[in-house]
mmCIF file of C-alpha atoms in Angstrom:
data_model
loop_
_atom_site.group_PDB
_atom_site.id
_atom_site.type_symbol
_atom_site.label_atom_id
_atom_site.label_comp_id
_atom_site.label_asym_id
_atom_site.label_seq_id
_atom_site.Cartn_x
_atom_site.Cartn_y
_atom_site.Cartn_z
ATOM 1 C CA MET A 1 33.197 27.687 -8.694
ATOM 2 C CA ASN A 2 32.831 27.634 -4.902
ATOM 3 C CA GLU A 3 34.789 29.665 -2.358
ATOM 4 C CA THR A 4 37.341 26.938 -1.633
ATOM 5 C CA GLU A 5 38.140 26.471 -5.310
ATOM 6 C CA GLN A 6 38.705 30.216 -5.733
ATOM 7 C CA LYS A 7 41.427 30.313 -3.083
ATOM 8 C CA ASN A 8 45.079 30.192 -3.960
ATOM 9 C CA PRO A 9 46.080 26.479 -3.984
ATOM 10 C CA ASN A 10 49.221 27.343 -2.038
ATOM 11 C CA GLU A 11 47.043 28.509 0.866
ATOM 12 C CA LEU A 12 45.148 25.235 1.047
ATOM 13 C CA GLY A 13 47.989 22.765 1.529
ATOM 14 C CA TRP A 14 48.775 19.870 -0.811
ATOM 15 C CA GLU A 15 45.973 17.491 0.155
ATOM 16 C CA PRO A 16 42.989 19.530 -1.131
ATOM 17 C CA VAL A 17 45.025 20.666 -4.122
ATOM 18 C CA LEU A 18 45.719 17.088 -5.153
ATOM 19 C CA ARG A 19 42.148 15.989 -4.392
ATOM 20 C CA LYS A 20 40.685 18.681 -6.640
ATOM 21 C CA GLY A 21 43.151 18.007 -9.425
ATOM 22 C CA LEU A 22 44.449 21.597 -9.420
ATOM 23 C CA VAL A 23 48.034 20.451 -10.038
ATOM 24 C CA PRO A 24 48.678 18.604 -13.334
ATOM 25 C CA GLU A 25 50.281 15.180 -13.071
ATOM 26 C CA SER A 26 53.217 16.433 -15.130
ATOM 27 C CA VAL A 27 53.961 19.034 -12.449
ATOM 28 C CA LEU A 28 53.853 16.405 -9.712
ATOM 29 C CA VAL A 29 56.194 14.132 -11.666
ATOM 30 C CA GLY A 30 58.554 17.046 -12.231
ATOM 31 C CA SER A 31 58.499 17.870 -8.521
ATOM 32 C CA ARG A 32 59.357 14.291 -7.602
ATOM 33 C CA ARG A 33 62.240 14.263 -10.074
ATOM 34 C CA ALA A 34 63.532 17.549 -8.731
ATOM 35 C CA ALA A 35 63.353 16.208 -5.177
ATOM 36 C CA ALA A 36 65.255 13.099 -6.253
ATOM 37 C CA ARG A 37 67.979 15.255 -7.831
ATOM 38 C CA VAL A 38 68.274 17.281 -4.623
ATOM 39 C CA ALA A 39 68.647 14.074 -2.604
ATOM 40 C CA GLU A 40 71.292 12.719 -4.992
ATOM 41 C CA ALA A 41 73.251 15.966 -4.815
ATOM 42 C CA ALA A 42 73.046 15.957 -1.016
ATOM 43 C CA GLU A 43 74.280 12.368 -0.959
ATOM 44 C CA ARG A 44 77.232 13.192 -3.244
ATOM 45 C CA GLU A 45 78.202 16.133 -1.065
ATOM 46 C CA GLY A 46 77.951 14.128 2.139
ATOM 47 C CA LEU A 47 74.990 16.181 3.347
ATOM 48 C CA LEU A 48 72.461 13.340 3.459
ATOM 49 C CA ASP A 49 72.527 11.489 6.769
ATOM 50 C CA VAL A 50 69.255 9.582 6.357
ATOM 51 C CA GLY A 51 67.569 8.720 3.077
ATOM 52 C CA TYR A 52 64.149 7.127 3.000
ATOM 53 C CA GLY A 53 61.894 5.517 0.432
ATOM 54 C CA PHE A 54 59.097 3.004 -0.003
ATOM 55 C CA ALA A 55 59.143 -0.670 -0.986
ATOM 56 C CA ASP A 56 56.204 -2.751 -2.162
ATOM 57 C CA SER A 57 55.318 -5.872 -0.182
ATOM 58 C CA PRO A 58 52.406 -8.263 0.340
ATOM 59 C CA PHE A 59 51.520 -6.096 3.345
ATOM 60 C CA GLY A 60 51.478 -2.806 1.449
ATOM 61 C CA ARG A 61 54.160 -0.162 1.111
ATOM 62 C CA LEU A 62 57.022 -0.456 3.587
ATOM 63 C CA MET A 63 58.953 2.642 4.609
ATOM 64 C CA VAL A 64 62.710 2.026 4.550
ATOM 65 C CA ALA A 65 65.411 4.407 5.757
ATOM 66 C CA VAL A 66 69.157 4.115 5.320
ATOM 67 C CA THR A 67 72.256 5.866 6.605
ATOM 68 C CA PRO A 68 75.806 5.566 5.243
ATOM 69 C CA ARG A 69 76.188 2.630 7.684
ATOM 70 C CA GLY A 70 73.180 0.714 6.360
ATOM 71 C CA LEU A 71 69.457 0.104 6.854
ATOM 72 C CA VAL A 72 68.295 1.870 10.005
ATOM 73 C CA ARG A 73 64.508 1.597 9.808
ATOM 74 C CA LEU A 74 61.864 -0.573 8.139
ATOM 75 C CA ASP A 75 58.244 0.182 8.987
ATOM 76 C CA TYR A 76 55.034 -1.629 8.146
ATOM 77 C CA PRO A 77 52.287 0.420 6.434
ATOM 78 C CA ASP A 78 50.304 1.004 9.626
ATOM 79 C CA ARG A 79 53.233 2.882 11.167
ATOM 80 C CA ASP A 80 52.972 6.683 10.832
ATOM 81 C CA VAL A 81 55.725 7.875 8.489
ATOM 82 C CA GLY A 82 55.867 11.339 10.021
ATOM 83 C CA GLN A 83 56.394 9.909 13.486
ATOM 84 C CA SER A 84 59.150 7.608 12.216
ATOM 85 C CA LEU A 85 60.944 10.491 10.531
ATOM 86 C CA GLN A 86 60.732 12.539 13.727
ATOM 87 C CA GLU A 87 62.253 9.650 15.661
ATOM 88 C CA LEU A 88 65.046 9.302 13.109
ATOM 89 C CA ALA A 89 65.704 13.035 13.263
ATOM 90 C CA SER A 90 66.071 12.753 17.035
ATOM 91 C CA GLU A 91 67.998 9.458 17.181
ATOM 92 C CA VAL A 92 70.199 9.790 14.079
ATOM 93 C CA SER A 93 70.136 13.171 12.327
ATOM 94 C CA PRO A 94 67.649 15.811 11.133
ATOM 95 C CA ARG A 95 69.282 15.781 7.687
ATOM 96 C CA ILE A 96 66.660 13.491 6.134
ATOM 97 C CA LEU A 97 65.394 13.389 2.561
ATOM 98 C CA GLU A 98 63.352 11.008 0.443
ATOM 99 C CA ALA A 99 66.117 9.389 -1.604
ATOM 100 C CA PRO A 100 65.191 6.721 -4.182
ATOM 101 C CA ARG A 101 68.794 6.045 -5.173
ATOM 102 C CA ALA A 102 70.025 5.652 -1.590
ATOM 103 C CA THR A 103 67.288 3.103 -0.838
ATOM 104 C CA GLU A 104 67.496 1.271 -4.164
ATOM 105 C CA GLU A 105 69.484 -1.718 -2.887
ATOM 106 C CA VAL A 106 67.241 -2.535 0.059
ATOM 107 C CA ARG A 107 64.100 -2.053 -2.038
ATOM 108 C CA ARG A 108 65.451 -4.449 -4.675
ATOM 109 C CA GLU A 109 66.407 -7.084 -2.111
ATOM 110 C CA LEU A 110 62.999 -6.886 -0.442
ATOM 111 C CA GLU A 111 61.300 -7.347 -3.795
ATOM 112 C CA GLU A 112 63.437 -10.424 -4.496
ATOM 113 C CA TYR A 113 62.717 -11.818 -1.037
ATOM 114 C CA PHE A 114 58.949 -11.502 -1.417
ATOM 115 C CA ASP A 115 59.160 -13.005 -4.918
ATOM 116 C CA GLY A 116 60.906 -16.058 -3.463
ATOM 117 C CA LYS A 117 64.176 -15.277 -5.240
ATOM 118 C CA ARG A 118 66.268 -14.296 -2.210
ATOM 119 C CA ARG A 119 67.035 -16.179 0.998
ATOM 120 C CA ASP A 120 69.630 -13.869 2.552
ATOM 121 C CA PHE A 121 69.814 -10.091 2.733
ATOM 122 C CA THR A 122 73.186 -8.586 1.930
ATOM 123 C CA VAL A 123 72.306 -4.995 2.824
ATOM 124 C CA ARG A 124 74.115 -3.779 5.911
ATOM 125 C CA VAL A 125 72.096 -2.901 8.998
ATOM 126 C CA ASP A 126 72.906 0.219 10.989
ATOM 127 C CA MET A 127 72.466 -0.657 14.657
ATOM 128 C CA SER A 128 74.304 2.411 15.934
ATOM 129 C CA PRO A 129 71.117 3.903 17.504
ATOM 130 C CA LEU A 130 70.775 0.734 19.625
ATOM 131 C CA ALA A 131 72.707 -0.225 22.746
ATOM 132 C CA GLY A 132 73.099 -2.808 25.473
ATOM 133 C CA PHE A 133 71.127 -6.031 25.649
ATOM 134 C CA ARG A 134 68.618 -4.846 23.058
ATOM 135 C CA ARG A 135 71.353 -4.513 20.467
ATOM 136 C CA LYS A 136 72.886 -7.890 21.376
ATOM 137 C CA VAL A 137 69.490 -9.588 20.980
ATOM 138 C CA LEU A 138 68.975 -8.119 17.532
ATOM 139 C CA GLU A 139 72.523 -8.976 16.469
ATOM 140 C CA GLU A 140 71.918 -12.602 17.457
ATOM 141 C CA THR A 141 68.530 -12.603 15.737
ATOM 142 C CA ALA A 142 70.161 -11.381 12.533
ATOM 143 C CA ARG A 143 72.199 -14.611 12.500
ATOM 144 C CA ILE A 144 69.157 -16.934 12.365
ATOM 145 C CA PRO A 145 69.212 -18.367 8.832
ATOM 146 C CA PHE A 146 66.382 -18.450 6.324
ATOM 147 C CA GLY A 147 64.090 -21.432 6.904
ATOM 148 C CA SER A 148 65.190 -21.862 10.536
ATOM 149 C CA VAL A 149 63.740 -20.710 13.830
ATOM 150 C CA SER A 150 65.009 -20.105 17.342
ATOM 151 C CA THR A 151 63.356 -19.445 20.703
ATOM 152 C CA TYR A 152 63.289 -16.435 22.996
ATOM 153 C CA ALA A 153 65.284 -18.412 25.540
ATOM 154 C CA GLU A 154 67.961 -19.370 23.010
ATOM 155 C CA VAL A 155 68.314 -15.824 21.702
ATOM 156 C CA ALA A 156 68.518 -14.438 25.250
ATOM 157 C CA ALA A 157 71.223 -16.949 26.150
ATOM 158 C CA ARG A 158 73.282 -16.169 23.058
ATOM 159 C CA ALA A 159 72.944 -12.468 23.861
ATOM 160 C CA GLY A 160 74.456 -13.132 27.287
ATOM 161 C CA SER A 161 71.427 -13.412 29.579
ATOM 162 C CA PRO A 162 70.009 -16.951 29.821
ATOM 163 C CA ARG A 163 67.197 -15.751 32.093
ATOM 164 C CA GLY A 164 66.426 -12.692 30.010
ATOM 165 C CA MET A 165 63.607 -14.150 27.923
ATOM 166 C CA ARG A 166 61.173 -11.352 28.721
ATOM 167 C CA ALA A 167 63.758 -8.673 27.981
ATOM 168 C CA ALA A 168 64.618 -10.461 24.739
ATOM 169 C CA GLY A 169 60.936 -10.441 23.796
ATOM 170 C CA ASN A 170 60.751 -6.708 24.479
ATOM 171 C CA ALA A 171 63.837 -6.104 22.338
ATOM 172 C CA LEU A 172 62.362 -8.110 19.481
ATOM 173 C CA GLY A 173 59.035 -6.324 19.859
ATOM 174 C CA SER A 174 60.783 -2.995 19.257
ATOM 175 C CA ASN A 175 62.927 -4.240 16.357
ATOM 176 C CA PRO A 176 63.399 -1.196 14.061
ATOM 177 C CA VAL A 177 64.228 -3.324 11.003
ATOM 178 C CA PRO A 178 61.851 -6.329 10.920
ATOM 179 C CA ILE A 179 62.088 -8.815 8.044
ATOM 180 C CA VAL A 180 65.765 -7.978 7.413
ATOM 181 C CA VAL A 181 66.552 -8.619 11.077
ATOM 182 C CA PRO A 182 64.224 -11.619 11.180
ATOM 183 C CA CYS A 183 62.470 -11.425 14.536
ATOM 184 C CA HIS A 184 59.649 -13.431 12.922
ATOM 185 C CA ARG A 185 61.967 -16.461 13.208
ATOM 186 C CA VAL A 186 61.882 -16.372 17.013
ATOM 187 C CA LEU A 187 59.221 -18.570 18.625
ATOM 188 C CA ARG A 188 58.231 -19.616 22.100
ATOM 189 C CA THR A 189 59.841 -22.657 23.656
ATOM 190 C CA GLY A 190 57.601 -25.547 22.654
ATOM 191 C CA GLY A 191 56.758 -24.097 19.250
ATOM 192 C CA GLY A 192 54.170 -21.425 20.035
ATOM 193 C CA LEU A 193 54.346 -18.444 17.698
ATOM 194 C CA GLY A 194 54.759 -15.848 20.424
ATOM 195 C CA GLY A 195 54.226 -12.203 19.555
ATOM 196 C CA TYR A 196 55.296 -10.035 16.648
ATOM 197 C CA THR A 197 55.642 -6.307 16.247
ATOM 198 C CA GLY A 198 53.852 -6.410 12.886
ATOM 199 C CA GLY A 199 51.037 -8.682 14.059
ATOM 200 C CA LEU A 200 50.762 -12.465 14.061
ATOM 201 C CA ASP A 201 49.207 -12.602 10.579
ATOM 202 C CA ARG A 202 52.368 -11.075 9.147
ATOM 203 C CA LYS A 203 54.571 -13.405 11.177
ATOM 204 C CA ILE A 204 52.671 -16.389 9.781
ATOM 205 C CA THR A 205 52.948 -15.036 6.239
ATOM 206 C CA LEU A 206 56.726 -14.644 6.544
ATOM 207 C CA LEU A 207 57.206 -18.099 8.064
ATOM 208 C CA ARG A 208 55.128 -19.612 5.264
ATOM 209 C CA LEU A 209 57.157 -17.730 2.685
ATOM 210 C CA GLU A 210 60.310 -19.273 4.172
ATOM 211 C CA GLY A 211 58.838 -22.766 4.326
ATOM 212 C CA VAL A 212 58.757 -22.998 8.129
ATOM 213 C CA LEU A 213 54.957 -23.239 8.176
ATOM 214 C CA GLU A 214 52.838 -24.977 5.612
ATOM 215 C CA GLY A 215 50.833 -22.646 3.407
#
């Protein structure tokens, strides 16, 4: 046994402990269950302001976070979870826990959407951290129906600024809840794809899933 293996696992941090198999799977499962019970108790007592979890998708695991008002964050896998949680702690509340039950509805609806069994999301969206034109743009984007598209100019006009195409693009590029607030349905005037916060490959995948583009 080498020097590292002789050290107390608690002094090494979780990553090397898990890599070396020093913690039995049964202990890890028990820890996850205990954490879930803590989150459920906090939710019952009104002590949980933000609950987060993970949803499977064709792009990998998505991080989703909810408040009592609704879905407040949806991140693609290449987004750093720790950074997102820090932002939520600053913008919403530091009372954050991983909460499978609190995120169950949005995870189920996302699964149905990717399986082709859902056209409309019924989960509420919490836009309280947003303000001004950015919020108006995302509210208008949320109204674009499945299988339809709009343009940056049209969204800007509906949000109250007909000449605000660039600002509308910036608002869509910083959309905190993509997919559910479907910024992938906004294209350039003339039919060009435009940009997308998750990358154009993901935008194309979503538009194909909805039948806008041929597969």
